Amino acid sequence: GPKVLQIPSHQIIDMGQMVTLNCDPVSNHLYFYWYKQILGQQMEFLVNFYNGKVMEKSKLFKDQFSVERPDGSYFTLKIQPTALEDSAVYFCASSADRGNTEVFFGKGTRLTVV
Amino acid sequence: TQTVSQSDAHVTVFEGDSVELRCNYSYGGSIYLSWYIQHHGRGLQFLLKYYSGNPVVQGVNGFEAEFSKSDSSFHLRKASVHWSDSAVYFCAVSASSGSWQLIFGSGTQLTVMP
């Protein structure tokens, strides 16, 4: 079936450094999302993105976070600078439409900030 | 404000048993309700979704869920579980208009004993 690919699967980074998480969404999907999951806790919405713009973001989407999808390539989440509390698994997702449609999730990138 | 409550953090059953995973929601408007499964170390996989019509929705791998407006519930059921059903199950709600983020419950860890 359709797959959302996330690269890398694990990333360890020093606090204060920049990190970019990459997501290859399902081809022909137009809506993109990032979710954050701290170990053992629920999935929490960060941001959604459509037509080159952030449509919604939660309070977890701090000023240090940014997303983009230049020229239809990877959908990226950049954190600059990183903080210890950014350690989590970040899931990318995509859907063909909003509303009554299936949202496809990637396997996640485990980010560890040390 | 939309909220999703999964009252059971852990459910343990034996292979061949039936199981019901509980989900209650709070939202005043028209919504989509869905269930996702997360196997250890993997991303979320879609199981089923409800918006309108028949309150009993069939999903993949023998799962079904029943919507109850009076109880504000969307419980997931399976008549006969297999060991491979062991995973964390997340209930989610999204609005049919306005915000289109998925709001997840805290998840229920289902363990199927052989």
PDB file of C-alpha atoms in Angstrom:
ATOM      1  CA  GLY A   1       0.000   0.000   0.000  1.00  0.00           C
ATOM      2  CA  PRO A   2       0.936   3.665   0.020  1.00  0.00           C
ATOM      3  CA  LYS A   3       3.867   4.469   2.256  1.00  0.00           C
ATOM      4  CA  VAL A   4       5.247   7.516   3.980  1.00  0.00           C
ATOM      5  CA  LEU A   5       9.017   7.259   4.311  1.00  0.00           C
ATOM      6  CA  GLN A   6      10.977   9.020   7.019  1.00  0.00           C
ATOM      7  CA  ILE A   7      14.693   9.571   6.990  1.00  0.00           C
ATOM      8  CA  PRO A   8      16.586   8.969   9.210  1.00  0.00           C
ATOM      9  CA  SER A   9      14.985   6.487  11.589  1.00  0.00           C
ATOM     10  CA  HIS A  10      17.197   7.631  14.455  1.00  0.00           C
ATOM     11  CA  GLN A  11      19.113  10.836  15.058  1.00  0.00           C
ATOM     12  CA  ILE A  12      21.262  11.880  17.988  1.00  0.00           C
ATOM     13  CA  ILE A  13      22.174  15.523  18.192  1.00  0.00           C
ATOM     14  CA  ASP A  14      23.840  17.890  20.619  1.00  0.00           C
ATOM     15  CA  MET A  15      21.605  20.413  22.348  1.00  0.00           C
ATOM     16  CA  GLY A  16      21.667  23.723  20.530  1.00  0.00           C
ATOM     17  CA  GLN A  17      22.426  22.248  17.153  1.00  0.00           C
ATOM     18  CA  MET A  18      20.080  22.250  14.186  1.00  0.00           C
ATOM     19  CA  VAL A  19      18.327  19.117  12.973  1.00  0.00           C
ATOM     20  CA  THR A  20      16.245  18.444   9.884  1.00  0.00           C
ATOM     21  CA  LEU A  21      13.856  15.520   9.758  1.00  0.00           C
ATOM     22  CA  ASN A  22      12.922  14.369   6.291  1.00  0.00           C
ATOM     23  CA  CYS A  23       9.671  12.902   5.096  1.00  0.00           C
ATOM     24  CA  ASP A  24       8.775  11.500   1.702  1.00  0.00           C
ATOM     25  CA  PRO A  25       4.971  11.542   1.679  1.00  0.00           C
ATOM     26  CA  VAL A  26       2.686   9.394  -0.431  1.00  0.00           C
ATOM     27  CA  SER A  27       2.894  10.593  -4.001  1.00  0.00           C
ATOM     28  CA  ASN A  28      -0.093  12.712  -5.098  1.00  0.00           C
ATOM     29  CA  HIS A  29      -0.946  13.554  -1.482  1.00  0.00           C
ATOM     30  CA  LEU A  30      -1.458  17.232  -0.838  1.00  0.00           C
ATOM     31  CA  TYR A  31      -1.850  17.484   2.928  1.00  0.00           C
ATOM     32  CA  PHE A  32       1.085  16.926   5.250  1.00  0.00           C
ATOM     33  CA  TYR A  33       1.431  16.662   9.004  1.00  0.00           C
ATOM     34  CA  TRP A  34       3.973  16.296  11.793  1.00  0.00           C
ATOM     35  CA  TYR A  35       3.156  14.668  15.108  1.00  0.00           C
ATOM     36  CA  LYS A  36       5.313  14.256  18.200  1.00  0.00           C
ATOM     37  CA  GLN A  37       5.263  11.283  20.533  1.00  0.00           C
ATOM     38  CA  ILE A  38       7.262  11.238  23.741  1.00  0.00           C
ATOM     39  CA  LEU A  39       8.061   7.684  24.830  1.00  0.00           C
ATOM     40  CA  GLY A  40       5.004   5.990  26.317  1.00  0.00           C
ATOM     41  CA  GLN A  41       2.734   8.939  25.728  1.00  0.00           C
ATOM     42  CA  GLN A  42       0.096   9.820  23.188  1.00  0.00           C
ATOM     43  CA  MET A  43       0.653  11.224  19.742  1.00  0.00           C
ATOM     44  CA  GLU A  44       0.389  15.010  19.737  1.00  0.00           C
ATOM     45  CA  PHE A  45      -0.270  17.219  16.756  1.00  0.00           C
ATOM     46  CA  LEU A  46       2.421  19.697  15.796  1.00  0.00           C
ATOM     47  CA  VAL A  47       1.525  21.184  12.437  1.00  0.00           C
ATOM     48  CA  ASN A  48      -0.255  20.640   9.156  1.00  0.00           C
ATOM     49  CA  PHE A  49       0.778  21.990   5.790  1.00  0.00           C
ATOM     50  CA  TYR A  50      -0.982  22.488   2.491  1.00  0.00           C
ATOM     51  CA  ASN A  51      -0.190  24.305  -0.703  1.00  0.00           C
ATOM     52  CA  GLY A  52       3.120  25.506   0.605  1.00  0.00           C
ATOM     53  CA  LYS A  53       1.701  26.971   3.800  1.00  0.00           C
ATOM     54  CA  VAL A  54       1.254  26.083   7.446  1.00  0.00           C
ATOM     55  CA  MET A  55      -2.493  25.768   7.952  1.00  0.00           C
ATOM     56  CA  GLU A  56      -2.554  24.972  11.667  1.00  0.00           C
ATOM     57  CA  LYS A  57      -0.017  24.566  14.412  1.00  0.00           C
ATOM     58  CA  SER A  58      -0.239  23.607  18.052  1.00  0.00           C
ATOM     59  CA  LYS A  59       1.428  25.194  21.037  1.00  0.00           C
ATOM     60  CA  LEU A  60       4.056  22.447  20.799  1.00  0.00           C
ATOM     61  CA  PHE A  61       5.198  23.943  17.494  1.00  0.00           C
ATOM     62  CA  LYS A  62       7.655  26.368  19.026  1.00  0.00           C
ATOM     63  CA  ASP A  63       9.315  29.270  17.246  1.00  0.00           C
ATOM     64  CA  GLN A  64      12.380  27.073  16.826  1.00  0.00           C
ATOM     65  CA  PHE A  65      10.383  24.749  14.571  1.00  0.00           C
ATOM     66  CA  SER A  66       9.789  25.238  10.869  1.00  0.00           C
ATOM     67  CA  VAL A  67       8.427  23.148   8.025  1.00  0.00           C
ATOM     68  CA  GLU A  68       8.722  23.325   4.286  1.00  0.00           C
ATOM     69  CA  ARG A  69       8.399  21.276   1.147  1.00  0.00           C
ATOM     70  CA  PRO A  70      10.543  22.935  -1.492  1.00  0.00           C
ATOM     71  CA  ASP A  71       9.597  22.035  -5.065  1.00  0.00           C
ATOM     72  CA  GLY A  72       7.633  18.942  -4.132  1.00  0.00           C
ATOM     73  CA  SER A  73      10.606  17.195  -2.603  1.00  0.00           C
ATOM     74  CA  TYR A  74      10.873  16.075   1.002  1.00  0.00           C
ATOM     75  CA  PHE A  75       8.513  17.554   3.553  1.00  0.00           C
ATOM     76  CA  THR A  76      10.896  18.637   6.292  1.00  0.00           C
ATOM     77  CA  LEU A  77      10.720  19.560   9.944  1.00  0.00           C
ATOM     78  CA  LYS A  78      13.607  21.704  11.084  1.00  0.00           C
ATOM     79  CA  ILE A  79      14.408  22.439  14.706  1.00  0.00           C
ATOM     80  CA  GLN A  80      16.916  25.216  15.317  1.00  0.00           C
ATOM     81  CA  PRO A  81      18.203  25.277  17.979  1.00  0.00           C
ATOM     82  CA  THR A  82      17.311  21.948  19.567  1.00  0.00           C
ATOM     83  CA  ALA A  83      16.523  21.571  23.274  1.00  0.00           C
ATOM     84  CA  LEU A  84      16.538  18.527  25.540  1.00  0.00           C
ATOM     85  CA  GLU A  85      12.736  18.468  25.633  1.00  0.00           C
ATOM     86  CA  ASP A  86      12.664  18.009  21.864  1.00  0.00           C
ATOM     87  CA  SER A  87      13.710  14.394  22.363  1.00  0.00           C
ATOM     88  CA  ALA A  88      10.819  12.307  21.039  1.00  0.00           C
ATOM     89  CA  VAL A  89       9.666  10.310  18.062  1.00  0.00           C
ATOM     90  CA  TYR A  90       8.444  12.536  15.264  1.00  0.00           C
ATOM     91  CA  PHE A  91       5.895  11.102  12.889  1.00  0.00           C
ATOM     92  CA  CYS A  92       5.198  12.477   9.473  1.00  0.00           C
ATOM     93  CA  ALA A  93       1.839  11.857   7.826  1.00  0.00           C
ATOM     94  CA  SER A  94       0.088  12.690   4.595  1.00  0.00           C
ATOM     95  CA  SER A  95      -3.376  12.497   3.101  1.00  0.00           C
ATOM     96  CA  ALA A  96      -4.938  13.032  -0.294  1.00  0.00           C
ATOM     97  CA  ASP A  97      -7.575  15.307   1.123  1.00  0.00           C
ATOM     98  CA  ARG A  98      -8.713  16.632   4.441  1.00  0.00           C
ATOM     99  CA  GLY A  99     -11.696  15.329   6.318  1.00  0.00           C
ATOM    100  CA  ASN A 100     -13.133  11.950   5.431  1.00  0.00           C
ATOM    101  CA  THR A 101      -9.940  10.414   4.136  1.00  0.00           C
ATOM    102  CA  GLU A 102      -7.275   8.099   5.478  1.00  0.00           C
ATOM    103  CA  VAL A 103      -4.152   9.677   6.915  1.00  0.00           C
ATOM    104  CA  PHE A 104      -0.997   7.655   6.264  1.00  0.00           C
ATOM    105  CA  PHE A 105       1.795   7.733   8.820  1.00  0.00           C
ATOM    106  CA  GLY A 106       5.497   7.064   8.514  1.00  0.00           C
ATOM    107  CA  LYS A 107       7.457   4.875  10.936  1.00  0.00           C
ATOM    108  CA  GLY A 108       8.816   7.883  12.734  1.00  0.00           C
ATOM    109  CA  THR A 109      12.215   9.408  13.425  1.00  0.00           C
ATOM    110  CA  ARG A 110      13.521   8.975  16.943  1.00  0.00           C
ATOM    111  CA  LEU A 111      15.303  12.186  17.889  1.00  0.00           C
ATOM    112  CA  THR A 112      17.567  12.199  20.908  1.00  0.00           C
ATOM    113  CA  VAL A 113      18.961  15.536  22.024  1.00  0.00           C
ATOM    114  CA  VAL A 114      21.932  15.186  24.362  1.00  0.00           C
TER     115      VAL A 114
ATOM    116  CA  THR B   1     -12.230  21.750  22.563  1.00  0.00           C
ATOM    117  CA  GLN B   2     -12.069  18.167  21.355  1.00  0.00           C
ATOM    118  CA  THR B   3     -10.901  15.513  23.788  1.00  0.00           C
ATOM    119  CA  VAL B   4     -10.489  11.784  23.423  1.00  0.00           C
ATOM    120  CA  SER B   5     -10.415   9.476  26.414  1.00  0.00           C
ATOM    121  CA  GLN B   6      -9.229   5.893  26.422  1.00  0.00           C
ATOM    122  CA  SER B   7      -9.941   4.665  29.920  1.00  0.00           C
ATOM    123  CA  ASP B   8      -7.907   1.460  29.760  1.00  0.00           C
ATOM    124  CA  ALA B   9      -4.162   1.899  29.495  1.00  0.00           C
ATOM    125  CA  HIS B  10      -3.593  -1.870  29.318  1.00  0.00           C
ATOM    126  CA  VAL B  11      -5.804  -4.783  28.285  1.00  0.00           C
ATOM    127  CA  THR B  12      -4.630  -8.389  28.404  1.00  0.00           C
ATOM    128  CA  VAL B  13      -6.556 -11.259  26.842  1.00  0.00           C
ATOM    129  CA  PHE B  14      -5.867 -14.749  25.545  1.00  0.00           C
ATOM    130  CA  GLU B  15      -5.708 -15.711  21.911  1.00  0.00           C
ATOM    131  CA  GLY B  16      -9.206 -16.467  20.627  1.00  0.00           C
ATOM    132  CA  ASP B  17     -10.879 -14.205  23.183  1.00  0.00           C
ATOM    133  CA  SER B  18     -13.058 -11.310  22.174  1.00  0.00           C
ATOM    134  CA  VAL B  19     -11.933  -7.829  23.138  1.00  0.00           C
ATOM    135  CA  GLU B  20     -13.397  -4.356  23.392  1.00  0.00           C
ATOM    136  CA  LEU B  21     -11.198  -1.273  23.605  1.00  0.00           C
ATOM    137  CA  ARG B  22     -13.010   1.754  24.910  1.00  0.00           C
ATOM    138  CA  CYS B  23     -12.986   5.264  23.503  1.00  0.00           C
ATOM    139  CA  ASN B  24     -15.041   8.242  24.611  1.00  0.00           C
ATOM    140  CA  TYR B  25     -14.897  11.670  23.043  1.00  0.00           C
ATOM    141  CA  SER B  26     -16.018  15.164  23.760  1.00  0.00           C
ATOM    142  CA  TYR B  27     -16.886  17.487  20.925  1.00  0.00           C
ATOM    143  CA  GLY B  28     -19.881  19.626  20.096  1.00  0.00           C
ATOM    144  CA  GLY B  29     -19.803  19.550  16.327  1.00  0.00           C
ATOM    145  CA  SER B  30     -19.663  17.125  13.445  1.00  0.00           C
ATOM    146  CA  ILE B  31     -16.628  14.871  13.621  1.00  0.00           C
ATOM    147  CA  TYR B  32     -14.787  11.943  12.158  1.00  0.00           C
ATOM    148  CA  LEU B  33     -13.819   9.144  14.526  1.00  0.00           C
ATOM    149  CA  SER B  34     -11.061   6.710  13.725  1.00  0.00           C
ATOM    150  CA  TRP B  35      -8.886   3.987  15.192  1.00  0.00           C
ATOM    151  CA  TYR B  36      -5.200   3.421  14.522  1.00  0.00           C
ATOM    152  CA  ILE B  37      -2.876   0.603  15.545  1.00  0.00           C
ATOM    153  CA  GLN B  38       0.773   1.026  16.428  1.00  0.00           C
ATOM    154  CA  HIS B  39       2.983  -2.018  16.642  1.00  0.00           C
ATOM    155  CA  HIS B  40       6.141  -1.645  18.700  1.00  0.00           C
ATOM    156  CA  GLY B  41       8.625   0.633  16.965  1.00  0.00           C
ATOM    157  CA  ARG B  42       6.356   1.279  14.008  1.00  0.00           C
ATOM    158  CA  GLY B  43       4.193   4.097  12.724  1.00  0.00           C
ATOM    159  CA  LEU B  44       0.443   4.224  13.004  1.00  0.00           C
ATOM    160  CA  GLN B  45      -1.683   2.142  10.706  1.00  0.00           C
ATOM    161  CA  PHE B  46      -5.258   3.034   9.929  1.00  0.00           C
ATOM    162  CA  LEU B  47      -7.904   0.560  11.057  1.00  0.00           C
ATOM    163  CA  LEU B  48     -11.251   2.222  10.393  1.00  0.00           C
ATOM    164  CA  LYS B  49     -13.174   5.498  10.389  1.00  0.00           C
ATOM    165  CA  TYR B  50     -16.728   6.653  11.044  1.00  0.00           C
ATOM    166  CA  TYR B  51     -18.462   9.805   9.902  1.00  0.00           C
ATOM    167  CA  SER B  52     -22.103   9.006   9.305  1.00  0.00           C
ATOM    168  CA  GLY B  53     -24.485   6.220   8.396  1.00  0.00           C
ATOM    169  CA  ASN B  54     -24.352   2.746   9.894  1.00  0.00           C
ATOM    170  CA  PRO B  55     -22.955   3.184  13.411  1.00  0.00           C
ATOM    171  CA  VAL B  56     -21.055  -0.106  13.149  1.00  0.00           C
ATOM    172  CA  VAL B  57     -17.985   0.299  10.981  1.00  0.00           C
ATOM    173  CA  GLN B  58     -15.962  -2.609   9.679  1.00  0.00           C
ATOM    174  CA  GLY B  59     -12.204  -2.303   9.502  1.00  0.00           C
ATOM    175  CA  VAL B  60      -9.215  -4.386   8.566  1.00  0.00           C
ATOM    176  CA  ASN B  61      -8.254  -7.712  10.159  1.00  0.00           C
ATOM    177  CA  GLY B  62     -11.689  -8.378  11.647  1.00  0.00           C
ATOM    178  CA  PHE B  63     -11.912  -5.199  13.699  1.00  0.00           C
ATOM    179  CA  GLU B  64     -15.112  -3.208  13.979  1.00  0.00           C
ATOM    180  CA  ALA B  65     -16.167  -0.172  15.962  1.00  0.00           C
ATOM    181  CA  GLU B  66     -19.532   1.121  17.028  1.00  0.00           C
ATOM    182  CA  PHE B  67     -20.442   4.777  17.276  1.00  0.00           C
ATOM    183  CA  SER B  68     -22.868   5.837  19.989  1.00  0.00           C
ATOM    184  CA  LYS B  69     -23.938   9.465  20.058  1.00  0.00           C
ATOM    185  CA  SER B  70     -25.780   9.070  23.344  1.00  0.00           C
ATOM    186  CA  ASP B  71     -22.690   7.658  25.061  1.00  0.00           C
ATOM    187  CA  SER B  72     -20.185   9.778  23.088  1.00  0.00           C
ATOM    188  CA  SER B  73     -18.331   6.565  22.431  1.00  0.00           C
ATOM    189  CA  PHE B  74     -16.571   4.763  19.618  1.00  0.00           C
ATOM    190  CA  HIS B  75     -15.455   1.430  21.067  1.00  0.00           C
ATOM    191  CA  LEU B  76     -13.325  -0.967  19.044  1.00  0.00           C
ATOM    192  CA  ARG B  77     -14.093  -4.679  19.065  1.00  0.00           C
ATOM    193  CA  LYS B  78     -12.761  -7.919  17.718  1.00  0.00           C
ATOM    194  CA  ALA B  79     -14.513 -11.260  18.107  1.00  0.00           C
ATOM    195  CA  SER B  80     -11.407 -13.449  18.208  1.00  0.00           C
ATOM    196  CA  VAL B  81      -7.948 -11.954  18.709  1.00  0.00           C
ATOM    197  CA  HIS B  82      -4.631 -13.303  17.469  1.00  0.00           C
ATOM    198  CA  TRP B  83      -1.241 -12.849  19.096  1.00  0.00           C
ATOM    199  CA  SER B  84      -0.301 -10.512  16.234  1.00  0.00           C
ATOM    200  CA  ASP B  85      -2.999  -8.104  17.398  1.00  0.00           C
ATOM    201  CA  SER B  86      -0.765  -7.177  20.327  1.00  0.00           C
ATOM    202  CA  ALA B  87      -0.075  -3.478  19.855  1.00  0.00           C
ATOM    203  CA  VAL B  88      -1.097  -0.041  21.059  1.00  0.00           C
ATOM    204  CA  TYR B  89      -4.443   1.145  19.771  1.00  0.00           C
ATOM    205  CA  PHE B  90      -5.222   4.825  19.420  1.00  0.00           C
ATOM    206  CA  CYS B  91      -8.636   6.368  19.046  1.00  0.00           C
ATOM    207  CA  ALA B  92      -8.700   9.709  17.232  1.00  0.00           C
ATOM    208  CA  VAL B  93     -11.168  12.454  16.444  1.00  0.00           C
ATOM    209  CA  SER B  94     -11.080  15.191  13.835  1.00  0.00           C
ATOM    210  CA  ALA B  95     -13.547  17.892  12.984  1.00  0.00           C
ATOM    211  CA  SER B  96     -15.427  17.737   9.706  1.00  0.00           C
ATOM    212  CA  SER B  97     -14.904  21.464   9.177  1.00  0.00           C
ATOM    213  CA  GLY B  98     -12.483  24.044  10.444  1.00  0.00           C
ATOM    214  CA  SER B  99      -9.538  22.367  12.137  1.00  0.00           C
ATOM    215  CA  TRP B 100      -8.395  19.173  10.454  1.00  0.00           C
ATOM    216  CA  GLN B 101      -5.840  17.926  12.914  1.00  0.00           C
ATOM    217  CA  LEU B 102      -6.257  14.478  14.413  1.00  0.00           C
ATOM    218  CA  ILE B 103      -6.641  14.497  18.194  1.00  0.00           C
ATOM    219  CA  PHE B 104      -5.470  11.212  19.654  1.00  0.00           C
ATOM    220  CA  GLY B 105      -6.357   9.449  22.857  1.00  0.00           C
ATOM    221  CA  SER B 106      -3.626   8.224  25.174  1.00  0.00           C
ATOM    222  CA  GLY B 107      -3.722   4.738  23.693  1.00  0.00           C
ATOM    223  CA  THR B 108      -4.522   1.241  24.964  1.00  0.00           C
ATOM    224  CA  GLN B 109      -1.813  -1.389  25.030  1.00  0.00           C
ATOM    225  CA  LEU B 110      -3.414  -4.687  24.011  1.00  0.00           C
ATOM    226  CA  THR B 111      -1.486  -7.806  24.944  1.00  0.00           C
ATOM    227  CA  VAL B 112      -2.681 -11.124  23.541  1.00  0.00           C
ATOM    228  CA  MET B 113      -1.365 -14.125  25.435  1.00  0.00           C
ATOM    229  CA  PRO B 114      -0.881 -17.419  23.581  1.00  0.00           C
TER     230      PRO B 114
END
